[in-house]
Coordinates of C-alpha atoms in Angstrom, one line a residue:
M1 CA 102.4 183.4 43.0
T2 CA 101.5 179.9 44.4
K3 CA 99.1 178.0 42.3
I4 CA 96.4 176.6 44.0
T5 CA 96.1 173.1 43.6
A6 CA 92.8 170.8 44.5
N7 CA 95.0 168.5 47.3
R8 CA 95.6 171.9 49.5
A9 CA 92.7 174.3 48.3
F10 CA 91.1 175.2 51.3
R11 CA 92.3 172.2 53.5
L12 CA 89.9 172.5 57.2
T13 CA 91.6 171.4 60.5
P14 CA 89.5 172.1 63.6
F15 CA 92.9 173.9 65.0
R16 CA 92.4 176.2 61.9
A17 CA 88.5 176.1 62.3
I18 CA 89.6 177.1 66.3
V19 CA 91.9 179.9 64.8
L20 CA 89.3 181.3 62.7
M21 CA 86.3 181.3 65.0
I22 CA 87.8 183.0 68.3
P23 CA 88.1 186.5 66.7
L24 CA 84.5 186.4 65.9
M25 CA 83.2 185.2 69.4
I26 CA 82.8 188.7 70.5
I27 CA 80.8 189.8 67.3
Y28 CA 78.6 187.4 67.4
A29 CA 77.8 187.9 71.5
V30 CA 77.4 191.6 70.2
S31 CA 75.3 191.0 66.5
N32 CA 73.2 187.9 68.1
L33 CA 71.5 190.8 70.8
Q34 CA 69.0 192.3 67.9
C35 CA 67.4 190.0 65.6
A36 CA 67.6 190.6 61.8
Q37 CA 64.4 192.2 60.5
S38 CA 61.7 190.4 59.1
D39 CA 61.5 190.0 55.1
A40 CA 58.3 192.4 56.0
N41 CA 58.1 193.7 52.3
A42 CA 58.5 190.8 50.5
P43 CA 55.4 189.9 47.8
K44 CA 52.1 187.4 48.9
V45 CA 52.1 184.2 47.1
G46 CA 48.6 183.1 46.6
S47 CA 49.3 180.0 46.3
I48 CA 51.9 176.6 46.2
G49 CA 50.3 174.9 43.5
N50 CA 49.8 171.5 43.8
L51 CA 50.1 170.5 47.3
D52 CA 48.7 167.0 47.6
A53 CA 49.9 163.7 48.1
S54 CA 49.9 161.0 46.1
S55 CA 49.2 157.2 47.0
K56 CA 52.6 156.2 48.2
P57 CA 52.7 153.5 50.7
I58 CA 55.2 154.6 53.2
N59 CA 57.3 152.0 55.2
H60 CA 56.9 152.2 58.7
L61 CA 59.2 150.2 60.5
D62 CA 58.0 147.6 63.4
S63 CA 61.5 148.4 65.1
P64 CA 64.4 151.3 64.8
D65 CA 67.4 150.9 61.9
Y66 CA 69.9 151.4 64.4
S67 CA 72.7 150.6 61.2
A68 CA 71.6 153.9 60.0
C69 CA 73.5 155.1 63.2
T70 CA 76.5 152.9 62.8
S71 CA 77.1 151.8 59.2
D72 CA 79.6 153.8 56.7
G73 CA 77.5 155.5 53.2
L74 CA 74.0 155.1 52.3
V75 CA 71.5 152.8 54.5
G76 CA 68.1 151.8 52.1
S77 CA 68.0 151.7 48.7
L78 CA 67.2 154.2 45.8
N79 CA 64.9 154.4 43.2
R80 CA 66.1 153.7 39.5
D81 CA 63.2 155.2 38.1
S82 CA 63.8 158.7 39.9
I83 CA 64.2 161.6 38.1
L84 CA 65.8 163.4 40.7
T85 CA 68.2 162.5 44.0
L86 CA 68.2 165.3 46.2
I87 CA 70.3 165.0 50.0
V88 CA 69.0 167.4 52.9
S89 CA 70.4 167.7 56.1
P90 CA 67.8 168.1 58.2
K91 CA 68.7 169.5 62.8
A92 CA 67.8 166.7 64.8
P93 CA 64.6 166.3 66.0
P94 CA 63.6 167.0 70.0
S95 CA 64.5 164.5 72.5
S96 CA 62.1 162.3 73.7
A97 CA 62.3 164.9 77.3
A98 CA 61.3 167.9 75.6
K99 CA 58.2 166.4 73.5
H100 CA 55.4 168.3 75.7
S101 CA 57.0 172.5 75.2
N102 CA 55.2 174.2 73.1
E103 CA 58.0 175.0 70.6
T104 CA 59.4 171.2 71.0
L105 CA 55.8 170.0 70.0
F106 CA 55.6 172.2 67.5
A107 CA 58.8 171.2 66.1
W108 CA 58.1 167.7 66.6
Y109 CA 55.2 168.0 64.4
R110 CA 56.9 169.9 61.9
D111 CA 59.5 166.9 61.5
Q112 CA 57.6 164.0 61.2
F113 CA 55.6 165.8 58.4
L114 CA 58.1 167.1 56.5
Y115 CA 60.0 163.6 56.3
E116 CA 56.5 162.2 55.8
S117 CA 55.5 164.7 52.8
R118 CA 59.0 163.1 51.4
A119 CA 58.7 159.9 51.6
S120 CA 55.6 160.1 49.5
L121 CA 56.4 162.4 47.1
P122 CA 57.0 160.0 44.0
G123 CA 59.9 160.3 41.1
V124 CA 62.2 161.8 43.9
D125 CA 64.4 160.1 46.3
F126 CA 65.8 162.2 49.5
V127 CA 68.3 161.1 51.2
I128 CA 68.9 162.4 55.1
A129 CA 72.4 163.2 55.5
S130 CA 73.1 164.0 59.3
R131 CA 75.1 162.7 62.5
D132 CA 72.4 163.1 64.4
C133 CA 71.0 159.2 65.2
T134 CA 67.8 160.8 66.0
A135 CA 67.0 162.5 62.6
L136 CA 68.3 159.0 60.6
L137 CA 66.3 156.7 62.8
L138 CA 63.4 159.0 62.1
A139 CA 63.9 159.3 58.3
R140 CA 64.5 155.3 58.5
S141 CA 61.1 154.7 60.5
Y142 CA 59.7 156.5 57.1
G143 CA 61.7 154.8 54.4
L144 CA 63.6 157.3 53.8
P145 CA 67.6 156.0 52.8
T146 CA 70.0 157.6 54.9
Y147 CA 73.6 159.4 54.7
R148 CA 75.8 159.3 58.0
L149 CA 77.8 162.2 57.9
G150 CA 81.5 162.2 59.2
A151 CA 82.5 158.6 58.7
H152 CA 85.7 159.6 57.6
T153 CA 86.5 163.0 58.1
N154 CA 86.9 165.0 61.3
D155 CA 83.4 166.7 62.5
V156 CA 84.3 170.5 60.9
E157 CA 84.7 169.1 57.8
A158 CA 81.6 166.9 58.2
A159 CA 79.7 170.2 58.9
S160 CA 80.2 171.8 56.0
Y161 CA 78.6 172.6 52.2
R162 CA 81.4 170.6 50.0
H163 CA 81.2 167.7 52.5
I164 CA 78.1 167.1 52.1
M165 CA 77.4 167.6 48.4
N166 CA 80.2 165.8 47.9
A167 CA 78.2 162.8 49.3
V168 CA 75.1 163.0 46.6
H169 CA 77.3 163.4 44.1
N170 CA 80.1 160.7 44.7
G171 CA 79.3 158.9 47.6
I172 CA 75.6 157.4 47.3
G173 CA 75.7 155.9 44.2
A174 CA 72.9 158.2 42.9
E175 CA 71.6 156.9 39.2
S176 CA 68.9 159.7 38.5
P177 CA 69.7 162.2 35.5
F178 CA 69.1 164.9 38.4
I179 CA 70.9 165.8 41.6
G180 CA 71.0 168.2 43.9
F181 CA 71.4 169.3 48.2
A182 CA 68.3 171.7 49.7
N183 CA 67.6 172.8 53.0
G184 CA 66.6 170.6 55.7
D185 CA 63.4 172.7 56.5
I186 CA 62.4 172.6 52.8
L187 CA 58.3 171.0 51.9
F188 CA 58.3 170.2 48.4
D189 CA 55.4 169.2 46.1
T190 CA 54.9 167.6 42.4
S191 CA 55.8 171.0 41.2
L192 CA 59.2 169.8 42.4
V193 CA 58.6 166.2 39.1
D194 CA 57.4 168.6 36.9
T195 CA 60.1 171.3 37.0
M196 CA 62.6 168.5 36.7
R197 CA 60.8 167.2 33.3
G198 CA 60.3 170.6 32.2
V199 CA 64.3 171.0 32.4
M200 CA 64.8 167.5 31.4
Y201 CA 62.9 168.6 27.8
F202 CA 65.2 171.7 27.5
R203 CA 68.2 169.7 28.1
E204 CA 67.0 167.2 25.1
S205 CA 65.2 169.9 22.9
R206 CA 68.4 172.1 22.7
G207 CA 71.5 170.4 23.2
Q208 CA 72.1 171.6 26.6
K209 CA 74.2 169.1 28.4
N210 CA 74.7 170.6 32.0
V211 CA 72.3 172.8 33.7
G212 CA 72.2 174.2 37.2
I213 CA 69.1 174.6 38.6
F214 CA 68.0 177.0 41.6
G215 CA 64.9 178.8 43.2
R216 CA 63.9 180.2 46.5
R217 CA 61.9 179.6 49.2
I218 CA 58.4 180.5 50.2
N219 CA 58.0 181.7 54.0
V220 CA 54.8 180.3 55.9
D221 CA 53.3 180.8 59.2
V222 CA 51.2 177.6 59.9
E223 CA 49.6 177.0 64.0
S224 CA 51.3 174.0 65.0
S225 CA 47.5 172.8 65.4
A226 CA 47.5 172.3 61.9
L227 CA 50.2 169.6 61.8
Q228 CA 48.9 167.2 64.6
P229 CA 49.9 163.5 63.5
S230 CA 46.4 162.7 63.6
F231 CA 45.4 164.6 60.7
T232 CA 46.4 162.6 57.2
L233 CA 49.0 163.7 55.5
D234 CA 46.3 164.8 53.1
Q235 CA 44.5 166.9 55.8
R236 CA 48.4 168.5 57.2
L237 CA 49.0 169.5 53.1
S238 CA 45.7 170.5 52.7
N239 CA 46.6 173.4 55.8
V240 CA 49.5 174.6 54.6
N241 CA 47.9 175.2 51.5
D242 CA 45.8 177.3 53.0
A243 CA 48.4 178.9 55.1
V244 CA 50.3 179.7 51.9
K245 CA 47.3 181.2 50.6
S246 CA 47.3 183.2 52.9
N247 CA 50.5 184.4 54.6
G248 CA 52.8 183.2 52.6
T249 CA 55.7 185.4 51.2
L250 CA 58.5 184.7 48.9
F251 CA 61.9 185.0 50.5
G252 CA 64.6 187.6 49.2
A253 CA 66.5 187.0 45.6
R254 CA 69.8 186.8 47.5
A255 CA 68.3 183.5 49.4
V256 CA 68.4 180.1 47.8
D257 CA 67.1 177.5 49.0
Y258 CA 67.9 174.0 46.6
F259 CA 70.5 173.3 44.5
I260 CA 70.5 170.8 41.9
W261 CA 72.8 169.5 38.6
N262 CA 73.2 166.7 36.3
R263 CA 74.5 164.4 37.2
E264 CA 77.5 164.0 35.1
L265 CA 78.6 167.7 35.6
P266 CA 82.6 168.0 37.3
L267 CA 82.6 168.9 40.1
E268 CA 85.7 168.9 42.1
F269 CA 84.6 169.6 45.8
G270 CA 88.5 169.8 47.5
C271 CA 88.7 173.2 45.7
F272 CA 85.4 174.7 46.7
P273 CA 86.1 176.5 50.9
P274 CA 84.8 174.9 53.2
H275 CA 81.0 176.9 54.3
L276 CA 79.7 176.0 57.3
L277 CA 76.2 174.5 57.0
G278 CA 73.1 176.4 58.4
G279 CA 75.2 179.1 57.5
V280 CA 74.9 182.0 54.9
T281 CA 77.3 183.3 51.5
F282 CA 77.5 179.6 50.3
D283 CA 74.4 179.9 48.3
N284 CA 75.7 182.8 46.3
W285 CA 78.9 181.7 46.3
F286 CA 77.7 178.5 44.5
T287 CA 75.0 180.2 42.3
G288 CA 77.8 182.4 41.0
L289 CA 80.2 179.1 40.8
M290 CA 77.1 178.3 38.4
N291 CA 76.4 181.0 36.6
H292 CA 80.9 181.2 36.0
Y293 CA 81.3 177.8 34.5
E294 CA 81.4 177.6 30.7
G295 CA 78.7 175.5 29.4
V296 CA 76.5 175.5 32.3
A297 CA 72.8 176.8 32.2
T298 CA 71.6 178.1 34.9
I299 CA 68.1 178.2 35.7
D300 CA 66.0 180.1 38.3
A301 CA 63.2 178.1 38.6
T302 CA 61.5 180.0 41.7
D303 CA 58.3 180.5 39.3
S304 CA 57.5 176.9 38.4
L305 CA 58.6 175.3 41.6
A306 CA 57.4 175.6 45.2
A307 CA 59.6 175.4 48.2
V308 CA 57.7 175.9 51.4
H309 CA 59.5 176.7 54.6
I310 CA 57.5 176.7 57.3
N311 CA 58.5 179.5 59.8
H312 CA 59.6 178.2 63.4
D313 CA 60.7 181.8 64.7
S314 CA 59.3 185.4 63.7
H315 CA 62.7 185.8 62.9
R316 CA 63.1 185.2 58.8
N317 CA 67.4 186.3 59.0
K318 CA 67.9 184.4 62.2
S319 CA 70.8 182.5 60.6
H320 CA 72.6 185.8 59.9
F321 CA 73.9 186.2 63.0
S322 CA 74.8 182.9 63.7
L323 CA 78.0 181.5 64.3
A324 CA 78.9 179.6 60.9
S325 CA 77.2 182.3 59.2
I326 CA 80.0 183.9 60.7
F327 CA 82.7 182.2 59.8
N328 CA 81.4 181.5 55.9
K329 CA 81.9 185.4 56.0
R330 CA 85.6 185.1 57.8
V331 CA 86.0 182.3 55.2
N332 CA 84.4 184.0 51.9
R333 CA 86.5 187.1 52.1
R334 CA 85.8 187.5 48.4
M335 CA 82.5 188.2 49.0
T336 CA 80.5 186.8 45.9
N337 CA 76.4 188.2 46.5
F338 CA 74.8 186.2 43.6
K339 CA 71.3 186.0 43.4
T340 CA 68.6 184.3 41.4
T341 CA 67.8 186.7 39.6
S342 CA 71.1 186.7 38.0
L343 CA 70.7 183.2 36.3
K344 CA 70.7 183.3 32.5
Y345 CA 67.6 181.3 32.4
A346 CA 63.6 181.2 34.1
A347 CA 61.5 178.6 34.3
S348 CA 57.6 178.8 34.8
M349 CA 55.0 176.9 35.0
I350 CA 52.8 176.9 31.9
E351 CA 49.6 175.1 33.0
S352 CA 49.2 172.4 35.1
G353 CA 52.2 170.5 35.3
V354 CA 53.8 171.6 32.5
V355 CA 56.9 173.6 32.7
R356 CA 58.6 175.5 30.7
V357 CA 62.4 177.1 30.4
Q358 CA 63.6 180.4 28.7
K359 CA 66.5 182.5 28.3
R360 CA 66.2 185.7 30.0
E361 CA 67.1 189.2 28.0
T362 CA 69.6 190.3 30.8
F363 CA 73.4 189.3 30.8
P364 CA 74.8 187.9 33.9
V365 CA 77.0 189.6 36.2
R366 CA 80.9 188.5 35.3
T367 CA 83.8 188.2 38.0
A368 CA 87.1 187.2 38.5
A369 CA 86.5 186.1 41.6
Y370 CA 85.8 182.3 40.5
D371 CA 89.1 182.2 38.5
W372 CA 91.4 180.8 41.0
V373 CA 88.3 177.8 41.2
F374 CA 88.3 176.8 37.5
S375 CA 92.4 176.6 37.9
C376 CA 91.7 174.4 40.9
F377 CA 89.5 172.1 39.2
N378 CA 91.8 171.7 36.3
D379 CA 94.7 171.0 38.7
A380 CA 92.4 168.3 39.9
R381 CA 91.5 166.2 36.8
L382 CA 95.3 166.7 35.7
A383 CA 96.3 165.0 38.3
S384 CA 93.2 162.4 38.7
L385 CA 94.8 161.4 34.6
E386 CA 98.4 161.3 35.7
R387 CA 97.4 159.1 39.0
A388 CA 95.1 156.9 36.5
V389 CA 98.3 156.5 34.1

């Protein structure tokens, strides 16, 4: 059997991507005729906890920082005192010409709200990664650091999870104890920092070097009027909090919306399959990979960390029918369907601002599906040592 090496594993070229996509177009056309069933049976969530704005000032720039659209690497600065550096890749904001329709007006309100809330959350550096100049400029207008995707690779590779996760791990010079990736439409509150502090205490008290933190989101319907920029950030956060209490639902255990790990954890992203951003299966694949990684304590932070998804339409599983999802299923033929409930530990908020991490009683599911990945990791490390010599 031919051994997979880090240099050759899952090398994706535009031609190979087209070959993979052509037979899927018919499937997509048929499947997109029907919407996925909403998560109607999901449990109601009473509150998202302490969803408040901080007094951290927001830096609105007087003029657009066009260097975000032309520079390679990080534009802006990171706070050395942050406990977490989280890279997010939001969708492109609506164009100026489309701002006045109901749908695009809501999207514009929501995007501004998410960017402003990220800039206002202390203890976390949010890095906005995108190929879209409008998204990068909007991020810079709120003083958020940016990272232009695809500066040194093709468009297909630039749209992959492994590319963006390699950026936060190796490309932006993060010095925070924890780094990670989160879906671009997720709202976080102070429970994110509380959870990271709880995990830090867990690491130090147990002598646990490597950790992976995962969790799922709360879906909530919010009226566009509740997110109007004329309201203060505190008012909009309060409106979202009220909506969560009235109609928030916890998404299914197979949907993972953020992936966080300690900065020193060795990961070889060249060994990752080229799952495309916005598509399904990567979250389950990566959750399972970390659950199989020897010496890594995997933690389900769903109960301690409020991650809120402001719904943009009535179909909660619409991404399952996207071309990216069909592509990902094709690439990940050896499908691994790991859930947050499969993780070894769970974090919970035992009192306001205090998070405790405890071992679960159930034994995690094991599979040989990841053996080739860890073999690839070892090959990559050996090759790196040989180059160093």
